[in-house]
PDB file of C-alpha atoms in Angstrom:
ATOM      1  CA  UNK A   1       0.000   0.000   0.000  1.00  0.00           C
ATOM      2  CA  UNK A   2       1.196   3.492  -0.729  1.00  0.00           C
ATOM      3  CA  UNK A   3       2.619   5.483   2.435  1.00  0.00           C
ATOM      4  CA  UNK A   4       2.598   9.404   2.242  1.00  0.00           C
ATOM      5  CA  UNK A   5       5.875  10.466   2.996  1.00  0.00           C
ATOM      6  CA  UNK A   6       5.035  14.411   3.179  1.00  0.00           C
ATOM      7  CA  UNK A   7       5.221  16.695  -0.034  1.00  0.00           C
ATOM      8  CA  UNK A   8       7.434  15.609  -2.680  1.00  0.00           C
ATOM      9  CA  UNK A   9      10.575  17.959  -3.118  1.00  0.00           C
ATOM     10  CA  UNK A  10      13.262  18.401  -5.155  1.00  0.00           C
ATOM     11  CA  UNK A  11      16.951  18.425  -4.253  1.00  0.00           C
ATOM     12  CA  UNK A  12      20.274  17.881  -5.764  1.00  0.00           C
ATOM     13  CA  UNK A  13      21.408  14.475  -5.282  1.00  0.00           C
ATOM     14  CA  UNK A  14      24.289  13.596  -2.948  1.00  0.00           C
ATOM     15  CA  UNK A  15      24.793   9.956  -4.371  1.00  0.00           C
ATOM     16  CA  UNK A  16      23.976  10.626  -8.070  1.00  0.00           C
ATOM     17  CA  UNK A  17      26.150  13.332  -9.234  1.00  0.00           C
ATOM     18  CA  UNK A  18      28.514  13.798 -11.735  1.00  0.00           C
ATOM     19  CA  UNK A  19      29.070  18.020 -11.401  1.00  0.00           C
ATOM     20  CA  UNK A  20      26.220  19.568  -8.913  1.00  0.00           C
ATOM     21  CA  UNK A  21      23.779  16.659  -8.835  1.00  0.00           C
ATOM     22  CA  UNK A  22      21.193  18.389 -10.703  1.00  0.00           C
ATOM     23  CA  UNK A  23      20.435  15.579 -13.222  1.00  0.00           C
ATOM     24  CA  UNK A  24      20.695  12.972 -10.592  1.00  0.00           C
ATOM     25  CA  UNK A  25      17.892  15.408  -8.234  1.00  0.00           C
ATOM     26  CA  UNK A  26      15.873  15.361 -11.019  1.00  0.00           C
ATOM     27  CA  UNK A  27      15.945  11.727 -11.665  1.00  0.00           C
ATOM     28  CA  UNK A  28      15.020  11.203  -8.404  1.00  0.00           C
ATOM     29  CA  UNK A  29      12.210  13.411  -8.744  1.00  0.00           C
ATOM     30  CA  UNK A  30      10.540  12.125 -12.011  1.00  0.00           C
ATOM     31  CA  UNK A  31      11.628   8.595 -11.373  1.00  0.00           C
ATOM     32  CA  UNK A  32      13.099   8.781 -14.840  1.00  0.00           C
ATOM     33  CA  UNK A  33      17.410   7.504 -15.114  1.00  0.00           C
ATOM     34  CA  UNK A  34      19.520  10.251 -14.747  1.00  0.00           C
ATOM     35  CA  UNK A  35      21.288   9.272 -17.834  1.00  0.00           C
ATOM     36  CA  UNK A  36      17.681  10.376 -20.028  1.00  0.00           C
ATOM     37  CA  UNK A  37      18.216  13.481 -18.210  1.00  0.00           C
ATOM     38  CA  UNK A  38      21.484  14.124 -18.968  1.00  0.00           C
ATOM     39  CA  UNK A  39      21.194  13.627 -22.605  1.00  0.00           C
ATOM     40  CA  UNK A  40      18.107  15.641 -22.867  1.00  0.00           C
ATOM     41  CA  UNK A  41      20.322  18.730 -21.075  1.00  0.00           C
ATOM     42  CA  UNK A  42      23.435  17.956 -23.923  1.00  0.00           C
ATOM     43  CA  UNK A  43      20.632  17.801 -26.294  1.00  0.00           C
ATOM     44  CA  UNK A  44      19.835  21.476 -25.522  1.00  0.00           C
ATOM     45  CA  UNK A  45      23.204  22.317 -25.448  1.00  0.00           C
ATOM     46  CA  UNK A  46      23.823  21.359 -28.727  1.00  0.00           C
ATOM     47  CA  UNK A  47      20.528  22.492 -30.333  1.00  0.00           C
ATOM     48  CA  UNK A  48      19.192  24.891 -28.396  1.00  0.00           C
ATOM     49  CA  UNK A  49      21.822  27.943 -28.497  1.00  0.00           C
ATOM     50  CA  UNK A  50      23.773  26.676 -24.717  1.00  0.00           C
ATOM     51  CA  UNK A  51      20.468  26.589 -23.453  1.00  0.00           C
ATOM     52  CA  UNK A  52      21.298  23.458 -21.552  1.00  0.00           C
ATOM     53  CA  UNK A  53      24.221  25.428 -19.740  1.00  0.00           C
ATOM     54  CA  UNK A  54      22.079  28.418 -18.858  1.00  0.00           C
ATOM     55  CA  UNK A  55      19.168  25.722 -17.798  1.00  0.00           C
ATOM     56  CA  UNK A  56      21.875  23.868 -16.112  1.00  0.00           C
ATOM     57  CA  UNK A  57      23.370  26.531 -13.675  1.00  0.00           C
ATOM     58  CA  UNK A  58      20.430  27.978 -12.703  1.00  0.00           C
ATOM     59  CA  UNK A  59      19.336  25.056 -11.396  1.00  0.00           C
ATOM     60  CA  UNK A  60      22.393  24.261  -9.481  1.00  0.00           C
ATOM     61  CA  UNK A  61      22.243  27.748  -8.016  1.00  0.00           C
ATOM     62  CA  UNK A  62      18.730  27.159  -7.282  1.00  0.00           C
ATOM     63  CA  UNK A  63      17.522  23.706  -6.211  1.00  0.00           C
ATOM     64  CA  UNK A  64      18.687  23.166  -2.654  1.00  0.00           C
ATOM     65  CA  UNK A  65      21.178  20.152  -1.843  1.00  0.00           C
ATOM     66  CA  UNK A  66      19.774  16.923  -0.404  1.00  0.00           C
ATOM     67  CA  UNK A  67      19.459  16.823   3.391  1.00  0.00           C
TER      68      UNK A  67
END
């Protein structure tokens, strides 16, 4: 049966990290492999003007590291 364990949130990862841990945080968070992230983020790198950097360090500036 499904517990609640409070609010879902969203946090770098600590064990899932190759730079900041974004990727790996939001893994976690979707419940998607890290990797799919990653590759979408090089993906917008590549085609998307270094919007994957931009998108990238914002989010390691913003999302909070795991407790």
């Amino acid at each position: 049966m499904y517990q609640n364990k409070g609010p879902k949130r969203l946090y770098r990862s600590a064990t899932d990290c190759k730079l900041c841990g974004v990727c790996g945080g939001l893994g976690e968070y979707f419940e998607l492999d890290s990797t799919i992230i990653r590759l979408v983020i090089v993906l917008f790198t590549i085609f998307g003007f270094s919007m994957g950097i931009w998108i990238y360090l914002i989010a390691a500036v913003i999302m909070p590291n795991q407790p």
